[in-house]
Structures are given as C-alpha cells and as structure tokens.
JSON list of C-alpha atoms in Angstrom, two decimals:
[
{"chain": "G", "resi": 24, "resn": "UNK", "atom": "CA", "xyz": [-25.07, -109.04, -54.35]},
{"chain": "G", "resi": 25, "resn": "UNK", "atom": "CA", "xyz": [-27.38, -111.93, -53.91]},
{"chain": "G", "resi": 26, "resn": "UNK", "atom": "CA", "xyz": [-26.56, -112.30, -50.30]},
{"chain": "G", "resi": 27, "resn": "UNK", "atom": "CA", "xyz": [-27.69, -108.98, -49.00]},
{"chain": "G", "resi": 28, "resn": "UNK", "atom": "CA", "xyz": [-31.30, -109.37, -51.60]},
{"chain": "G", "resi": 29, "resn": "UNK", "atom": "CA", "xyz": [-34.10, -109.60, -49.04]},
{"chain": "G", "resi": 30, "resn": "UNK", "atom": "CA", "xyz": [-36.67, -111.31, -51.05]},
{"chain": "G", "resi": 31, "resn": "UNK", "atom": "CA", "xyz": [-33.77, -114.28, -51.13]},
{"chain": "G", "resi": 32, "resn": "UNK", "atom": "CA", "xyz": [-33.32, -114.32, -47.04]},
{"chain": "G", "resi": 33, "resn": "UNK", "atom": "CA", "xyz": [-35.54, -117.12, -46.36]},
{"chain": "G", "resi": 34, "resn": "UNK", "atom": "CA", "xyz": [-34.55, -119.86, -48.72]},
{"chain": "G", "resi": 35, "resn": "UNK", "atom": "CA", "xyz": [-30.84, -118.73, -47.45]},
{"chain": "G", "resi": 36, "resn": "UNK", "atom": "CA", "xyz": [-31.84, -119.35, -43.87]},
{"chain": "G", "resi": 37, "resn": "UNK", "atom": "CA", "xyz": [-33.35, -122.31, -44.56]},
{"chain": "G", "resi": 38, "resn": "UNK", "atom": "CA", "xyz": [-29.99, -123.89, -46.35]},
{"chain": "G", "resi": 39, "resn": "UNK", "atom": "CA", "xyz": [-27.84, -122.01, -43.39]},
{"chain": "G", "resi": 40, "resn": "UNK", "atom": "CA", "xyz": [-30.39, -124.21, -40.87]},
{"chain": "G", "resi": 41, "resn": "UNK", "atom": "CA", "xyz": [-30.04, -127.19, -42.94]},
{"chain": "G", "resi": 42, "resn": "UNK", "atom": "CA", "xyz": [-26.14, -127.27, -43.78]},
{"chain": "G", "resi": 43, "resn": "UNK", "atom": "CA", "xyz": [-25.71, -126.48, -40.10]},
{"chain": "G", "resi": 44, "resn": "UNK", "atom": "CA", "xyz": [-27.54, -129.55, -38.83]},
{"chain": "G", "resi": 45, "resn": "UNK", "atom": "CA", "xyz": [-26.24, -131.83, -41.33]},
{"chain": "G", "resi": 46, "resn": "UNK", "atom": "CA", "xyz": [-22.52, -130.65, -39.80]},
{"chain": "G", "resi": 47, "resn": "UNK", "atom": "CA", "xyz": [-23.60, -131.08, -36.48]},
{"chain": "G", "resi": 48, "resn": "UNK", "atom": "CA", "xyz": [-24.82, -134.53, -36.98]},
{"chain": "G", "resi": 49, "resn": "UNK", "atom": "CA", "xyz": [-21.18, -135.23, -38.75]},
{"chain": "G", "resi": 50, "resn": "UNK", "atom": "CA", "xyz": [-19.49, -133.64, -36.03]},
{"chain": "G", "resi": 51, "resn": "UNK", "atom": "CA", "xyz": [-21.54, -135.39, -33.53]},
{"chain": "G", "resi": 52, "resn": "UNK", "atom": "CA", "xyz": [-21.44, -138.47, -34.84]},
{"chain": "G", "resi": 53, "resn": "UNK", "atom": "CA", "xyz": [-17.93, -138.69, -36.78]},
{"chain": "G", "resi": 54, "resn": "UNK", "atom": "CA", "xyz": [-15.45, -136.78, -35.94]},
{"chain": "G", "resi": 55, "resn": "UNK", "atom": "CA", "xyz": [-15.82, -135.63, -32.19]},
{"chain": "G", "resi": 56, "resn": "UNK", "atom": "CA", "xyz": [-16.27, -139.73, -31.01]},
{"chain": "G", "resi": 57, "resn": "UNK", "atom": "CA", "xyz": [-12.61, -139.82, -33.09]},
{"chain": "G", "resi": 58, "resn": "UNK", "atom": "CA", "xyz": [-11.07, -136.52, -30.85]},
{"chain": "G", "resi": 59, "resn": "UNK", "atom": "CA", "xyz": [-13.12, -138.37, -27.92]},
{"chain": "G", "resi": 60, "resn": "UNK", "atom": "CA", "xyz": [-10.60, -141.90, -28.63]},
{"chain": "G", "resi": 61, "resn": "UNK", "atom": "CA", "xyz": [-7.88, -140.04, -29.65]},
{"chain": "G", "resi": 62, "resn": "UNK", "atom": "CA", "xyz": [-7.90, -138.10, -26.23]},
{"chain": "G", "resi": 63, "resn": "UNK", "atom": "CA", "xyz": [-9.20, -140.97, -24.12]},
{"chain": "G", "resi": 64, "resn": "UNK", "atom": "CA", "xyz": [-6.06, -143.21, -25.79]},
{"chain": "G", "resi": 65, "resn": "UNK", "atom": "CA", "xyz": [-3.36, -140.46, -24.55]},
{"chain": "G", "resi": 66, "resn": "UNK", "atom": "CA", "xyz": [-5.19, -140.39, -21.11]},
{"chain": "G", "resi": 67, "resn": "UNK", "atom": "CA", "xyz": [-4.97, -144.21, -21.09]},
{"chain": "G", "resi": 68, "resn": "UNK", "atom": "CA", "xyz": [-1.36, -144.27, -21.95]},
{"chain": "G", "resi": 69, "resn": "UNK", "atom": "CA", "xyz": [-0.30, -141.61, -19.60]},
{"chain": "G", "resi": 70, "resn": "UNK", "atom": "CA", "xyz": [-1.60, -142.80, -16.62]},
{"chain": "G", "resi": 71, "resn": "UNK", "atom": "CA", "xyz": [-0.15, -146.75, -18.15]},
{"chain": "G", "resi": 72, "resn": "UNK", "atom": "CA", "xyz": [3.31, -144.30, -18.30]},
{"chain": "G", "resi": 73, "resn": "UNK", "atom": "CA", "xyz": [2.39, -142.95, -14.80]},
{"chain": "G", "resi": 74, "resn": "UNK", "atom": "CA", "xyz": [2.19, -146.37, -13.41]},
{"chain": "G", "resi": 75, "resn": "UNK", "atom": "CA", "xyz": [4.75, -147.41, -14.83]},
{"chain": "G", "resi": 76, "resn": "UNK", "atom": "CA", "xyz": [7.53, -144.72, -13.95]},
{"chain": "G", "resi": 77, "resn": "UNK", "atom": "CA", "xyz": [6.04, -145.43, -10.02]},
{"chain": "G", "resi": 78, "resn": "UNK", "atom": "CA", "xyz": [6.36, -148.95, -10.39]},
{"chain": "G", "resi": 79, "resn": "UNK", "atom": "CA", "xyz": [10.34, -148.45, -11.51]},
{"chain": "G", "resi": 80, "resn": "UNK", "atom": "CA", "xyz": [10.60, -145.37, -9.23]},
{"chain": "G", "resi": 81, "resn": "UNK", "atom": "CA", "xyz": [9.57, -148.50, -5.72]},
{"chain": "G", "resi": 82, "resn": "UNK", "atom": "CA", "xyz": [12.07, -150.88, -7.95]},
{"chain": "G", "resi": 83, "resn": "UNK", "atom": "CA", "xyz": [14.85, -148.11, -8.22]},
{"chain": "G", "resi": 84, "resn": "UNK", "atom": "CA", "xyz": [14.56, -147.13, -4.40]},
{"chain": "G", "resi": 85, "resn": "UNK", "atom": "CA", "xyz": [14.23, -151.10, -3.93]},
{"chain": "G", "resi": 86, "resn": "UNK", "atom": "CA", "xyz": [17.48, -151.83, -5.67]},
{"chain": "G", "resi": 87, "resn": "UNK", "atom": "CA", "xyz": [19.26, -148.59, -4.00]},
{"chain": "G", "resi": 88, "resn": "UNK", "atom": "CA", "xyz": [18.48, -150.02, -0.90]},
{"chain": "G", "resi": 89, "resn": "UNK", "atom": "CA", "xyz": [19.68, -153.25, -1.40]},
{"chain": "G", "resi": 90, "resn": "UNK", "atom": "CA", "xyz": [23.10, -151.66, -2.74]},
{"chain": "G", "resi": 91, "resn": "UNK", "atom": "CA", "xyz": [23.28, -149.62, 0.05]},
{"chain": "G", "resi": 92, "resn": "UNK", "atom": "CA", "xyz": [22.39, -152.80, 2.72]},
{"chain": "G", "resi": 93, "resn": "UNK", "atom": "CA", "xyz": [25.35, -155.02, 0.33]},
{"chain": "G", "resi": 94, "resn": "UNK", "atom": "CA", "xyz": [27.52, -151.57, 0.55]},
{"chain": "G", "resi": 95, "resn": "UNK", "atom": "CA", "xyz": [27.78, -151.24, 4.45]},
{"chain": "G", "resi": 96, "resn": "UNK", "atom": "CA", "xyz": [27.87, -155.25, 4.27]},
{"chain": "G", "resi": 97, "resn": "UNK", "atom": "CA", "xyz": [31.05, -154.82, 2.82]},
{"chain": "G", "resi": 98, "resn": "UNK", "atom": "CA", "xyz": [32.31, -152.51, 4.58]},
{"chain": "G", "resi": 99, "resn": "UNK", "atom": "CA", "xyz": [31.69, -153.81, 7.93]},
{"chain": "G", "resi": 100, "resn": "UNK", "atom": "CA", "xyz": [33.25, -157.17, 6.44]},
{"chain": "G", "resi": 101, "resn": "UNK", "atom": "CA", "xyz": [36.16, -155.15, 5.48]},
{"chain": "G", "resi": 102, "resn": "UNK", "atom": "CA", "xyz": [37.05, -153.33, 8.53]},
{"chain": "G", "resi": 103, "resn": "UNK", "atom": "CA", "xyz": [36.62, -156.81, 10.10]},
{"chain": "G", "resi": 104, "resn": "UNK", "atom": "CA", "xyz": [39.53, -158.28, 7.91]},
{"chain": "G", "resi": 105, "resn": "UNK", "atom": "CA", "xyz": [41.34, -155.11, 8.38]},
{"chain": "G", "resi": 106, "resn": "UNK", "atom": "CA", "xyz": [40.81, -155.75, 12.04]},
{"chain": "G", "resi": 107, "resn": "UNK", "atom": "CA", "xyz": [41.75, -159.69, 11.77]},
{"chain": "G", "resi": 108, "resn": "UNK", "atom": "CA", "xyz": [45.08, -158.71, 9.99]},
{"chain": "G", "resi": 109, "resn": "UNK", "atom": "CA", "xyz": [46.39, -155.74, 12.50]},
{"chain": "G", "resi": 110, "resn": "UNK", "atom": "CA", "xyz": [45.96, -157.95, 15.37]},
{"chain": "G", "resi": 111, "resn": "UNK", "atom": "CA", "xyz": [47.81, -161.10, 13.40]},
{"chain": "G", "resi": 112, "resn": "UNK", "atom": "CA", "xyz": [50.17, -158.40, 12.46]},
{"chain": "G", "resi": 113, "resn": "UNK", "atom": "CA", "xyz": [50.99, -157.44, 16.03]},
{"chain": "G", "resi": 114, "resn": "UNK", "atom": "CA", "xyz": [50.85, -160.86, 17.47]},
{"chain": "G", "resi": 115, "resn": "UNK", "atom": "CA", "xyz": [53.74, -161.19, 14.68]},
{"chain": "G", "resi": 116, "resn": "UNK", "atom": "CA", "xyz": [55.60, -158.25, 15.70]},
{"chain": "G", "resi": 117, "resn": "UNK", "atom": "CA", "xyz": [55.41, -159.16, 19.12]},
{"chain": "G", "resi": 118, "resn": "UNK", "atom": "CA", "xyz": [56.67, -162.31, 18.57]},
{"chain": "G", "resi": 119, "resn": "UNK", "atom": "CA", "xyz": [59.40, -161.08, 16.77]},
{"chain": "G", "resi": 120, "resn": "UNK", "atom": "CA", "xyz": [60.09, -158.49, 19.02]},
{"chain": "G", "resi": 121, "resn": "UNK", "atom": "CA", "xyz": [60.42, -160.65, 21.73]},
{"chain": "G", "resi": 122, "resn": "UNK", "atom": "CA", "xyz": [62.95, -163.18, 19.74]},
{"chain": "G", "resi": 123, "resn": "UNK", "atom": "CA", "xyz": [65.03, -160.48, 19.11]},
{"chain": "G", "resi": 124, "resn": "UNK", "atom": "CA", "xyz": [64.72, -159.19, 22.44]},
{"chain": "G", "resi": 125, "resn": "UNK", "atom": "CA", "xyz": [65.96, -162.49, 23.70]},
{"chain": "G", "resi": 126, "resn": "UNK", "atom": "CA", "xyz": [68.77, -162.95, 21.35]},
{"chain": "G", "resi": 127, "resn": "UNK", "atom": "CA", "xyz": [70.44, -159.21, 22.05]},
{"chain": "G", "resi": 128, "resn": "UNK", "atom": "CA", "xyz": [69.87, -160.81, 25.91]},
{"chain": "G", "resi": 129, "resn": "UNK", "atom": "CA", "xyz": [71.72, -163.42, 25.27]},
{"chain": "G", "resi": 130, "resn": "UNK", "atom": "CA", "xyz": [74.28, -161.35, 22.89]},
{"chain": "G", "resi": 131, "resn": "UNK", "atom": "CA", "xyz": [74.89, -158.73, 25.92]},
{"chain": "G", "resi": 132, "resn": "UNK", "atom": "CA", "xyz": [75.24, -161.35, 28.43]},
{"chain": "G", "resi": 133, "resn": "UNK", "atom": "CA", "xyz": [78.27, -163.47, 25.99]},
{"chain": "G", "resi": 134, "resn": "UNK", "atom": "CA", "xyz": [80.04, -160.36, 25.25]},
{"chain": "G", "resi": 135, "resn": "UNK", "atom": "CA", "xyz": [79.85, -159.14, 29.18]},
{"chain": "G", "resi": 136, "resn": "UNK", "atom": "CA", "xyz": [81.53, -162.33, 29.74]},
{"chain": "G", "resi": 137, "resn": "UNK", "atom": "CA", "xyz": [83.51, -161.67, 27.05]},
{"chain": "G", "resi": 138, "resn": "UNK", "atom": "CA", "xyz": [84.47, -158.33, 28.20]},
{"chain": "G", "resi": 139, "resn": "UNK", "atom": "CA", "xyz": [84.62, -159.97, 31.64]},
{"chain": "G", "resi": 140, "resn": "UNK", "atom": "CA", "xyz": [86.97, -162.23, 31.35]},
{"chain": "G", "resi": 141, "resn": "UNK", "atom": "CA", "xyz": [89.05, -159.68, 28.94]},
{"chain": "G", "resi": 142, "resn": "UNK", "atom": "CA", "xyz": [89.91, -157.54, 32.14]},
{"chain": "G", "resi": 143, "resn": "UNK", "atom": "CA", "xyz": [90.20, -160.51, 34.48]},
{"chain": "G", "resi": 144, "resn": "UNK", "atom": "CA", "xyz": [92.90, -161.54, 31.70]},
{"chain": "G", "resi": 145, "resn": "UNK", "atom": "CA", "xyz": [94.37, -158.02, 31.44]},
{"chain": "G", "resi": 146, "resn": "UNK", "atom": "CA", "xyz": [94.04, -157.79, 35.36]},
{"chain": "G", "resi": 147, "resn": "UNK", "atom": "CA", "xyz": [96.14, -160.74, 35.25]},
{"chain": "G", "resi": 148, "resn": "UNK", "atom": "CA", "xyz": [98.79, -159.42, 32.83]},
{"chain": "G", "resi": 149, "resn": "UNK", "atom": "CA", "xyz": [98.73, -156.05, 34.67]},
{"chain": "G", "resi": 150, "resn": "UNK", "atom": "CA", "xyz": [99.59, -157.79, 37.85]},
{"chain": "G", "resi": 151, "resn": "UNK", "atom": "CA", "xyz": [102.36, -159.61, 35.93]},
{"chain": "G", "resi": 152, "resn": "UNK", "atom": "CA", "xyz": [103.82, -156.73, 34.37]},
{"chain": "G", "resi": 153, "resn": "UNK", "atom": "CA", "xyz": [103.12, -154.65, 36.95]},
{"chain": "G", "resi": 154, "resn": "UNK", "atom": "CA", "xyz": [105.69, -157.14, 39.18]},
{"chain": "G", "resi": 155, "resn": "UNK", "atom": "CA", "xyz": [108.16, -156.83, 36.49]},
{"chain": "G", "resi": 156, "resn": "UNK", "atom": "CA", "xyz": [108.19, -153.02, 36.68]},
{"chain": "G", "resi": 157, "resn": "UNK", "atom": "CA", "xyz": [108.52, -152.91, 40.40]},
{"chain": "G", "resi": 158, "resn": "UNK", "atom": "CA", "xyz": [111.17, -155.66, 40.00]},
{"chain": "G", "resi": 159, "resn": "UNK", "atom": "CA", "xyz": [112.92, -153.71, 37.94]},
{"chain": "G", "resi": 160, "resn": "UNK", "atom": "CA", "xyz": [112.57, -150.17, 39.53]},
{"chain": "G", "resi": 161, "resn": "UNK", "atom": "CA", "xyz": [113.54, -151.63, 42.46]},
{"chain": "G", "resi": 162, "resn": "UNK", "atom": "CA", "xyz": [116.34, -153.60, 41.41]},
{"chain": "G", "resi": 163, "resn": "UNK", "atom": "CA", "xyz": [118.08, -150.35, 39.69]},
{"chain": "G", "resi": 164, "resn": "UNK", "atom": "CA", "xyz": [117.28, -148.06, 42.15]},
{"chain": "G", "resi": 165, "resn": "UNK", "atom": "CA", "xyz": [118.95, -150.56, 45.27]},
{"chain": "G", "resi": 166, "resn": "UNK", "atom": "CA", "xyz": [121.12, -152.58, 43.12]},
{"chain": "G", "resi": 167, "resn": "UNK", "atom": "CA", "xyz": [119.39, -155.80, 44.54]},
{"chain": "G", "resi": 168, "resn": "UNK", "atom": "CA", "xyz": [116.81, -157.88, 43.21]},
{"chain": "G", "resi": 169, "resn": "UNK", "atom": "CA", "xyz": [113.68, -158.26, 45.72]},
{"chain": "G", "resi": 170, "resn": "UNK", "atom": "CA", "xyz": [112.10, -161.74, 46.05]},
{"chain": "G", "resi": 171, "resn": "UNK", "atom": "CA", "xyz": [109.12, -162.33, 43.46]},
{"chain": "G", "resi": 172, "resn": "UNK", "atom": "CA", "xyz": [106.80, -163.24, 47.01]},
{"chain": "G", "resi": 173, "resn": "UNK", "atom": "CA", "xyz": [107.60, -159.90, 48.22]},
{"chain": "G", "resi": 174, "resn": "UNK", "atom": "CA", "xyz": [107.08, -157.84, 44.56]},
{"chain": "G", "resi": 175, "resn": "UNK", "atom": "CA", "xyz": [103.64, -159.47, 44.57]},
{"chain": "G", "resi": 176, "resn": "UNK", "atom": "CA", "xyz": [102.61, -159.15, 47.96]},
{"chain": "G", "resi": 177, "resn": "UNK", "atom": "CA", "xyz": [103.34, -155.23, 47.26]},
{"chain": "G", "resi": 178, "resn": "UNK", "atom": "CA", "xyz": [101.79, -155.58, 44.00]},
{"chain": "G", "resi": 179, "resn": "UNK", "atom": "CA", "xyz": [98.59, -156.65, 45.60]},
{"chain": "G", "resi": 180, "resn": "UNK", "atom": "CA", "xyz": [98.51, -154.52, 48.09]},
{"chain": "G", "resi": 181, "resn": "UNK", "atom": "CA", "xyz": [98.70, -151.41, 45.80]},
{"chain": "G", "resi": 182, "resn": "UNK", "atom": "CA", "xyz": [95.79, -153.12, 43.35]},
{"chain": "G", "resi": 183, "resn": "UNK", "atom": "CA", "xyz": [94.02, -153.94, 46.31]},
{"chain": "G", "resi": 184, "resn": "UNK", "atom": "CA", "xyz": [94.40, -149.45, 47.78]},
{"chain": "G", "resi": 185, "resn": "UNK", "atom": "CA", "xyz": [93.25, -148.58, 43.84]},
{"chain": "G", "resi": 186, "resn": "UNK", "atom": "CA", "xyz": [90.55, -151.36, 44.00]},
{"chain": "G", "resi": 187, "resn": "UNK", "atom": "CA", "xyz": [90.98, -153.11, 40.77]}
]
C-alpha cells in the first residue's frame, strides 16, 4: 500500500498540509460567512417574531380591556334600565291598585245601600205583614177585629223588644 511506504511520507504530508489549508481558506472564507448569515437571518427574524408577538400580546390585553371596560358599561347601563322599568312598573301597579281600590270602595258602599235600603224595605213589609198576622190571629182567636192603630202600636212595640 502506498500510504503506509515511508520513503512516500513527506510528499504525503506536504499535500495533507496543503489540501488542508486550501479547505480552511474555503471554509473561512465561503462557506462559514454563509452559516454566519444564515444564522444571523433566523436570529434577526426571531427576535422581529419576538417583537412582534409582544407588540400583539400589549394590543390583545389592550383590546381585552377595553371589552371588559364596554362589558361592565353595559351592564351597569342595563341594570339601570332594569331599574328605570321596575319602578315605572310599580308606579303603574300602584296606580292601578289604587283605581281599583277606589272603585270596589265605591262598589261596597252602593251595594250597602243597596242592601240597606233592601231591609229597610223588608222591615217595612215585615211590619205590614206582621200587622196582618196579628190582625188576623187576633181577630179568630176573639172574634173581633182590633183597630189597625192598636195592631201597630203592638207591632212596634214587639220590633222595638227584638230590636229590629
């Protein structure tokens, strides 16, 4: 094998010396500047990407915020015309209420005149027919017929014991 001859080590040195300079000086001067870009270009854009996702991160908590601030706007507005409607409500009920509470007043107070004058009239018919019993008891158990002043006066006077 020509590698392992002796008398050939030098030359082989010399050629392992030379093609290892030449690709240093490639390496050094091609290719490793192109890793150097290629590396320095992904460092670029990620910190662009890192600025980037911070400067929509303060926009996202920004516009969170501001839903949040319109949110409990709304509610507060809500639970303020919630508030303006129970009270018109109950003003309305109230109002009602008392109308109705009025006209059942004035209902109770016609029908106890109503009822009223219902007895007086029935007072006045029991008195009458009251007479005309007596009259008639009276009148069959004596055989006479008492005066009409007198039936009445005793009519009156037992009304009067019963207190009708």
């Amino acid at each position: 094998m020509p590698q392992l001859d002796t008398a050939t080590f030098l030359p082989q040195l010399v050629w392992l010396l030379i093609s290892f300079v030449v690709l240093y000086v490639l390496m050094a001067k091609v290719a490793l500047p192109r890793v150097a870009e290629v590396v320095d270009g992904r460092r670029k854009r990620l910190e662009h990407d890192l600025e980037e996702a911070a400067r929509l991160k303060r926009e996202t908590e920004k516009a969170i915020a501001d839903y949040e601030q319109a949110l409990a706007q709304a509610r507060a507005k809500a639970q303020a015309i919630a508030g303006e409607t129970r009270a018109r409500i109950s003003a309305e009920q109230a109002a009602v209420k008392a109308k109705l509470e009025a006209e059942i007043t004035e209902r109770t107070k016609a029908a106890e005149a109503s009822i009223l004058a219902a007895k007086q009239q029935a007072l006045s018919q029991l008195k009458a027919v009251a007479a005309g019993a007596a009259s008639d008891v009276v009148a069959r158990i004596s055989g006479t017929a008492p005066s009409n002043d007198a039936v009445s006066t005793a009519v009156d006077q037992a009304l009067a014991k019963r207190g009708a």
